mmCIF file of C-alpha atoms in Angstrom:
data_model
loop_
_atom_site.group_PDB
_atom_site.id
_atom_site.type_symbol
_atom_site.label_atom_id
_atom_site.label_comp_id
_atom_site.label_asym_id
_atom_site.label_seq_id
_atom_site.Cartn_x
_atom_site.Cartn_y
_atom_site.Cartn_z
ATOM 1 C CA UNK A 1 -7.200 17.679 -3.613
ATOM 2 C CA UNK A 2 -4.593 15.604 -2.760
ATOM 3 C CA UNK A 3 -3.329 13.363 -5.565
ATOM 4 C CA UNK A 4 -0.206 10.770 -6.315
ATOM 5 C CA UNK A 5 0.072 10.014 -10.251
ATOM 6 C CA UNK A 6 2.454 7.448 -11.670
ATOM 7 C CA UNK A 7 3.832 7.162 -14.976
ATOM 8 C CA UNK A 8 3.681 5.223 -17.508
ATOM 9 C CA UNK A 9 0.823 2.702 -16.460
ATOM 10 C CA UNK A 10 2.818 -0.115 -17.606
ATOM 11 C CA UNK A 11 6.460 -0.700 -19.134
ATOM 12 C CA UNK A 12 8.059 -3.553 -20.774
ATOM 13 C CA UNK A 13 11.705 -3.711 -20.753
ATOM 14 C CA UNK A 14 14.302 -6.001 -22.333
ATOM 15 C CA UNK A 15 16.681 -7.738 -19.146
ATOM 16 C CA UNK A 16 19.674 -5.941 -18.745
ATOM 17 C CA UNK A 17 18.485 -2.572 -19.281
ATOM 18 C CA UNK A 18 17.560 0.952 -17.667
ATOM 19 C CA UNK A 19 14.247 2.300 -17.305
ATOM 20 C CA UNK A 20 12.595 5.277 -14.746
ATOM 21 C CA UNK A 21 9.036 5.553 -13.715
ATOM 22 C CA UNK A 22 7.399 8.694 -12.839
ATOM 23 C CA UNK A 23 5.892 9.829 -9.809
ATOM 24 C CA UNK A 24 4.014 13.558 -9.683
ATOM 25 C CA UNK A 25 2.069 14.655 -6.863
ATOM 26 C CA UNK A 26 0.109 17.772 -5.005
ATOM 27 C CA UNK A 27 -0.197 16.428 -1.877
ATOM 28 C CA UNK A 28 -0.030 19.061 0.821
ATOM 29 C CA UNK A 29 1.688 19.415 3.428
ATOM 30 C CA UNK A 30 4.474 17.484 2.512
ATOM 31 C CA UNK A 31 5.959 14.407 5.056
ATOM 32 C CA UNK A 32 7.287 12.011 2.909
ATOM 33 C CA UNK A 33 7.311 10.397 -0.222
ATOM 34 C CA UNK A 34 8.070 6.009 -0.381
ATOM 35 C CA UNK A 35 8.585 3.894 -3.366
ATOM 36 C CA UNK A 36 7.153 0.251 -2.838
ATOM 37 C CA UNK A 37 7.445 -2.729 -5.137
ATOM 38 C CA UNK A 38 4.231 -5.223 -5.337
ATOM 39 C CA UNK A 39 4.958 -8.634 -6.489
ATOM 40 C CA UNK A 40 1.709 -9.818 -8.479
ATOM 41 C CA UNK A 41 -0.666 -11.527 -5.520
ATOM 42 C CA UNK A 42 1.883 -10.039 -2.416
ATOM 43 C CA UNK A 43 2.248 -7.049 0.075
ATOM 44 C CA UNK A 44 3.850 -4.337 -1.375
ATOM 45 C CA UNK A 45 7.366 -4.110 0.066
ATOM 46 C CA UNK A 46 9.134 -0.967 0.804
ATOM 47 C CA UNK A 47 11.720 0.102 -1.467
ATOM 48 C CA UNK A 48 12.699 3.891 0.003
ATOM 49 C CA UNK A 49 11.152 6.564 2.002
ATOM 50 C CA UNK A 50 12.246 10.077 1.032
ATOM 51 C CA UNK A 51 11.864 13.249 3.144
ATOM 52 C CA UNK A 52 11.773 16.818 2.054
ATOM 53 C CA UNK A 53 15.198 17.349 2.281
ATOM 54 C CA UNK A 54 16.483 14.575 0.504
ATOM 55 C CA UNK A 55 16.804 14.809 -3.445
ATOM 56 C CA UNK A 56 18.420 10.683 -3.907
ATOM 57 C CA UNK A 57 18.393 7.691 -2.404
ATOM 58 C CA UNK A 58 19.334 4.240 -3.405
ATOM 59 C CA UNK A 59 18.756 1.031 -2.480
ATOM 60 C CA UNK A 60 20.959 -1.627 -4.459
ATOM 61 C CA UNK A 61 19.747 -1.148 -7.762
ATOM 62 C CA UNK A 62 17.179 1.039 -7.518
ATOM 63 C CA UNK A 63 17.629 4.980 -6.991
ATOM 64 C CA UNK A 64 14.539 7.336 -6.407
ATOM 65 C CA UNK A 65 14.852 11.312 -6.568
ATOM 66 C CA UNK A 66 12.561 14.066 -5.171
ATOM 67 C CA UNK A 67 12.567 17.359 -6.695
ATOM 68 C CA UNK A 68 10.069 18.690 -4.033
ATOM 69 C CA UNK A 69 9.699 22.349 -5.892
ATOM 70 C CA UNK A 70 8.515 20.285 -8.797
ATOM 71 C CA UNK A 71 6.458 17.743 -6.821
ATOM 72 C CA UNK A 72 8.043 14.977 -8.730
ATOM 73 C CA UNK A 73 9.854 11.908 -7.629
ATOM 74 C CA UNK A 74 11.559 9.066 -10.144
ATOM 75 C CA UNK A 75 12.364 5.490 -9.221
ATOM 76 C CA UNK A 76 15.437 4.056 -11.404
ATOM 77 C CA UNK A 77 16.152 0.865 -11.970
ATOM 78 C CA UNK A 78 19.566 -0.102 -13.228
ATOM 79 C CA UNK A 79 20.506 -3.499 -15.002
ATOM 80 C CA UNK A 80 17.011 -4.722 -14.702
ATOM 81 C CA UNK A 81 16.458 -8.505 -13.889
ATOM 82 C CA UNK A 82 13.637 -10.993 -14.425
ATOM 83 C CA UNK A 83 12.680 -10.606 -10.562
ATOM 84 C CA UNK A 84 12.300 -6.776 -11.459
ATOM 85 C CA UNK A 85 9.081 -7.430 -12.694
ATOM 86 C CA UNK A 86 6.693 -6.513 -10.533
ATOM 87 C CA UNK A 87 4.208 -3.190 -9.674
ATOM 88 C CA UNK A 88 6.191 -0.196 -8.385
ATOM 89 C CA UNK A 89 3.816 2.127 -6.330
ATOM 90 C CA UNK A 90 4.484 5.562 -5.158
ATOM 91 C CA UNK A 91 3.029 7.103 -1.835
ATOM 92 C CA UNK A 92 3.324 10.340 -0.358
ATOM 93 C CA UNK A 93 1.986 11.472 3.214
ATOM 94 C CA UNK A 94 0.729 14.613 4.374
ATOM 95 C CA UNK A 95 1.989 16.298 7.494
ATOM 96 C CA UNK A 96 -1.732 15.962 9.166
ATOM 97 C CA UNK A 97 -4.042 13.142 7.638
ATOM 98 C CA UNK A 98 -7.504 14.429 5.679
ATOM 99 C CA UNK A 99 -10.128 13.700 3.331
ATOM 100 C CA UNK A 100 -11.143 10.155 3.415
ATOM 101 C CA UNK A 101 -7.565 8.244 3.054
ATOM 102 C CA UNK A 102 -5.848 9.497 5.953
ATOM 103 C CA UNK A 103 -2.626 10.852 5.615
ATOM 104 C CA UNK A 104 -0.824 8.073 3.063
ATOM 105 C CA UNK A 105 -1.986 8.988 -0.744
ATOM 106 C CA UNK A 106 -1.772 5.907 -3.046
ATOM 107 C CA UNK A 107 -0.480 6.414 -6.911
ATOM 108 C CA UNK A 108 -2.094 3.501 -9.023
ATOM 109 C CA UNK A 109 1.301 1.812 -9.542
ATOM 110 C CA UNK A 110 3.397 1.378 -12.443
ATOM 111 C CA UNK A 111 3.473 -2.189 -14.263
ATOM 112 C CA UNK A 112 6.785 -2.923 -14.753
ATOM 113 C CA UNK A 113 7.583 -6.355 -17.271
ATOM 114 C CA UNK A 114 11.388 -7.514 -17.210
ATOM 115 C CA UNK A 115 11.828 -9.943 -20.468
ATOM 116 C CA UNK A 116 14.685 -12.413 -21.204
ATOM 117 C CA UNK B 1 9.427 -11.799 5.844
ATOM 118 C CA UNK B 2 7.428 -8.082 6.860
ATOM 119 C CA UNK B 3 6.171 -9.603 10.519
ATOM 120 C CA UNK B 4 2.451 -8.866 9.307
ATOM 121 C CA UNK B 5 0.283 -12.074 9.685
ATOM 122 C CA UNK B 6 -2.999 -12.491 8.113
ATOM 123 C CA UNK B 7 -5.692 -15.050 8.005
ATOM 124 C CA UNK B 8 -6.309 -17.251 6.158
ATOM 125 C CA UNK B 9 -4.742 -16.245 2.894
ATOM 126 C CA UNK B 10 -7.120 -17.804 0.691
ATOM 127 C CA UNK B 11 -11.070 -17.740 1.281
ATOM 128 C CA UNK B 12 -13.898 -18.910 -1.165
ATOM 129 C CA UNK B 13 -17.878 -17.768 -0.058
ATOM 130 C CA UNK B 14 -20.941 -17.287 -1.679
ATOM 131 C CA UNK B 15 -22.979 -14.030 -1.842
ATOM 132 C CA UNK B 16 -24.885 -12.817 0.967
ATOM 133 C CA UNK B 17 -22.178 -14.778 3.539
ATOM 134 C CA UNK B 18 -19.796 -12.762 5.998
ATOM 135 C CA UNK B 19 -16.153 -13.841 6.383
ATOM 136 C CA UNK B 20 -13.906 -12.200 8.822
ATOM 137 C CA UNK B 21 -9.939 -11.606 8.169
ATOM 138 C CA UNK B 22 -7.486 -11.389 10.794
ATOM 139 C CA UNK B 23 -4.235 -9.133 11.280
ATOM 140 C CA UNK B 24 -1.147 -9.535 13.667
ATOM 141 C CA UNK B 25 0.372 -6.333 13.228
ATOM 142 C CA UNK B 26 4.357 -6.305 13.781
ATOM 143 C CA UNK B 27 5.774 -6.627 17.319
ATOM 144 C CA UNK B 28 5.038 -3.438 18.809
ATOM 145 C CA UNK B 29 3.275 -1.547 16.416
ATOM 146 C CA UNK B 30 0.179 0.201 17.107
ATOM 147 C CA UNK B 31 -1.441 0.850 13.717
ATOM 148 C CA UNK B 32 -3.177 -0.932 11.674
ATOM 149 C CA UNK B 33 -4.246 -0.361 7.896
ATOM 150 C CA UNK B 34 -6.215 -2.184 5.974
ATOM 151 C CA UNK B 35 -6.548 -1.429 2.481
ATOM 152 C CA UNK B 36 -8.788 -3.399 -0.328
ATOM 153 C CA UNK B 37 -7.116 -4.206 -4.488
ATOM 154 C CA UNK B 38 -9.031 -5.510 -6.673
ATOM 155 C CA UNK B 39 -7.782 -7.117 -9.659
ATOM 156 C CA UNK B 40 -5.441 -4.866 -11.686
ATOM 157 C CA UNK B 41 -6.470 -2.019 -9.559
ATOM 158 C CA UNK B 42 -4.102 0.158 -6.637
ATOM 159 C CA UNK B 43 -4.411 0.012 -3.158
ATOM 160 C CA UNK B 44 -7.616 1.311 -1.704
ATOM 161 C CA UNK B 45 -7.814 2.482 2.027
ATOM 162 C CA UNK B 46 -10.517 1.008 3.847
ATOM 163 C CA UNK B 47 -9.380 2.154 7.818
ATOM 164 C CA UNK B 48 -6.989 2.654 10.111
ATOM 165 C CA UNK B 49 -6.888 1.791 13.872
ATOM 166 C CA UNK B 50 -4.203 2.796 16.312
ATOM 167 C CA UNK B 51 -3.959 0.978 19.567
ATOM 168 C CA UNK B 52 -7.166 0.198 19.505
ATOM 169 C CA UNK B 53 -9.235 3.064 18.516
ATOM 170 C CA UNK B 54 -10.061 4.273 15.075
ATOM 171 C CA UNK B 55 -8.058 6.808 13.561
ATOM 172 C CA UNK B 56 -9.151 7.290 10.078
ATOM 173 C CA UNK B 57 -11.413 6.082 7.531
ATOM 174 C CA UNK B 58 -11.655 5.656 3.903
ATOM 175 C CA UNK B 59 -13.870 4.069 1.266
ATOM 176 C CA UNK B 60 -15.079 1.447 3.693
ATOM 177 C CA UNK B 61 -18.662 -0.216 2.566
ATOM 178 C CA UNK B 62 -21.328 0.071 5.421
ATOM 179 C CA UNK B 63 -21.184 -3.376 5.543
ATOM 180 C CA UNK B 64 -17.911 -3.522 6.199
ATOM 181 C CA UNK B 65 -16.477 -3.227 9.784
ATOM 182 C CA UNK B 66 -12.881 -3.547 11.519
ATOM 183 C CA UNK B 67 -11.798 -3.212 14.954
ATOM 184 C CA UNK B 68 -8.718 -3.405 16.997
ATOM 185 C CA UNK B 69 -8.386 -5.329 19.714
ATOM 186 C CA UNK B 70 -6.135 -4.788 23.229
ATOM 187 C CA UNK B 71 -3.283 -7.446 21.702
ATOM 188 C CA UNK B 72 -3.354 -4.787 18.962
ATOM 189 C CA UNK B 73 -4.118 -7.141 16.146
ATOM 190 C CA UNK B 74 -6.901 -6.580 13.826
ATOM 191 C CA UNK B 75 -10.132 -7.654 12.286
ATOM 192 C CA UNK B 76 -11.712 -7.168 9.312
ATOM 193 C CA UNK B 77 -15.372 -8.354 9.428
ATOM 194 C CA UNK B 78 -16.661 -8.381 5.634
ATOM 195 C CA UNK B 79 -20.984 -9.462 5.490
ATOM 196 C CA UNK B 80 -23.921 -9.148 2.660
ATOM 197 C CA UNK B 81 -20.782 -10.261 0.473
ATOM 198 C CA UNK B 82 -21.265 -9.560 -3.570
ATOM 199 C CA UNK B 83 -19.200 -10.652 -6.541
ATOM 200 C CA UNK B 84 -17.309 -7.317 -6.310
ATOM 201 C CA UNK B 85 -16.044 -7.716 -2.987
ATOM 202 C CA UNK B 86 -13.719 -10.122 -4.817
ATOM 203 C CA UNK B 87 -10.629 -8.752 -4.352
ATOM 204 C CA UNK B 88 -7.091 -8.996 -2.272
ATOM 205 C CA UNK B 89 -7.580 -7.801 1.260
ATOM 206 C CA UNK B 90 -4.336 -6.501 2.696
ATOM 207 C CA UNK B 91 -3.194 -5.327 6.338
ATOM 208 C CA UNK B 92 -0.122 -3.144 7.095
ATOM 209 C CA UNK B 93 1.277 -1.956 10.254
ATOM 210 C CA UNK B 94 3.321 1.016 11.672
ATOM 211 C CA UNK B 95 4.635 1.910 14.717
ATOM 212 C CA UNK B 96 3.484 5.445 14.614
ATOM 213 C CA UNK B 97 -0.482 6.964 13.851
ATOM 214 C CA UNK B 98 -0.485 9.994 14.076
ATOM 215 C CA UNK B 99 0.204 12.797 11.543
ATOM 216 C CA UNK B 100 3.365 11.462 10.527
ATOM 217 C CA UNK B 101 3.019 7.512 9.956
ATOM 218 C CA UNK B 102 6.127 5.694 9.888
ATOM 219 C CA UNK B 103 7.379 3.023 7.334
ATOM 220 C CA UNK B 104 4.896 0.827 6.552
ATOM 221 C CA UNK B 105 4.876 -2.828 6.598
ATOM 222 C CA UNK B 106 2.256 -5.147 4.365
ATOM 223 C CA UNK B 107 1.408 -8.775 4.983
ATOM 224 C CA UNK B 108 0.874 -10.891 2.622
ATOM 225 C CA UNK B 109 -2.834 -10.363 1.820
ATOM 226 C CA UNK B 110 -6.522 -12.692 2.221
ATOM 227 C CA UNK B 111 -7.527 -13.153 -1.199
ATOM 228 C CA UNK B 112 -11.103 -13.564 -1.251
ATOM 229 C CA UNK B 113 -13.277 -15.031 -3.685
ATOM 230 C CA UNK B 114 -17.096 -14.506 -3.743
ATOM 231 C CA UNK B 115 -18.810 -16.822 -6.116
#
């Protein structure tokens, strides 16, 4: 079955610092995997959109591996800010869409809390 | 600013009503998602259309229904509401449909309240 699971469920984080949320999936075959950030009450927005050949990517101050032997992709966040606080969901799509979502496979999101 | 419109962003009912929600997808795109949150929970993925036809399903309700329309935007006709269709009701578009969807873009979400 495919599946997208984020870790941890929720983080709080002093402003200023480093923190990495966890993304581990078995989603077959394997398109792509995209990090989006959800503002409480908006659209997710799109952060990055890895392929299977691509291990990093960054996007200001956030950087998201894929270790696609391992099935597991990380979003970092460097010198986190108040605006940083938001949901941070991870998505992977499948080569040909099936079951009943599709092709895109939703993780639950990661709460993320940025405090002065 | 994604380039996903959707109407109207706030709606208050009563049980047993039917709303509908509207989607303008982004210039030129031909899918259409929509996908239900309810409070504190993740995205779920009600359907997909792509220029016009539907492409895939997911946990839709029976009483639920959506259709695309030849200007490619969407609606999403919700009826026989209950309390626990309460929930954010968002719309994202892509260009592609197919087995390999391209980036996707969210609009801002209907937030519907059913009292």
């Amino acid at each position: 079955k495919n599946q997208v699971e984020q870790s941890p469920q929720s983080l709080i984080i002093l402003e200023g610092k480093n923190c990495t949320l966890q993304c581990n999936y078995t989603v077959s075959p394997f398109s792509n995997l995209r990090w989006y950030k959800q503002d409480t009450g908006r659209g997710p927005v799109s952060l990055t959109i890895m392929t299977f050949s691509e291990n990093t990517k960054s996007n200001r101050r956030y950087t998201a591996t894929l270790d696609a032997d391992t099935k597991q992709s990380s979003l970092h966040i460097t010198a986190s800010q108040l605006s940083d606080s938001a949901s941070y969901i991870c998505v992977v799509s499948a080569w040909k869409y099936g079951g009943s979502q599709g092709n895109l496979i939703f993780g639950k999101g990661t709460k993320l809390s940025v405090k002065p | 600013d994604s380039g996903v419109t959707q109407t109207p962003k706030h709606l208050i009912t009563a049980t047993g009503q039917r709303v509908t929600l509207r989607c303008s997808p982004r210039s030129g795109d031909l899918s259409v998602y929509w996908y239900q949150q309810s409070l504190d929970q993740g995205l779920q993925f009600l359907i997909q259309y792509y220029n016009g036809e539907e492409r895939a399903k997911g946990n839709i309700l029976e009483r639920f229904s959506a259709q695309q329309f030849p200007d490619l935007h969407s609606e999403l006709n919700l009826s026989s509401l209950e309390l626990g269709d309460s929930a954010l009701y968002f719309c994202a578009s892509s260009s592609g449909g197919g087995s390999n969807t391209g980036e996707l873009f969210f609009g801002e979400g209907s937030r519907l309240t059913v009292l």
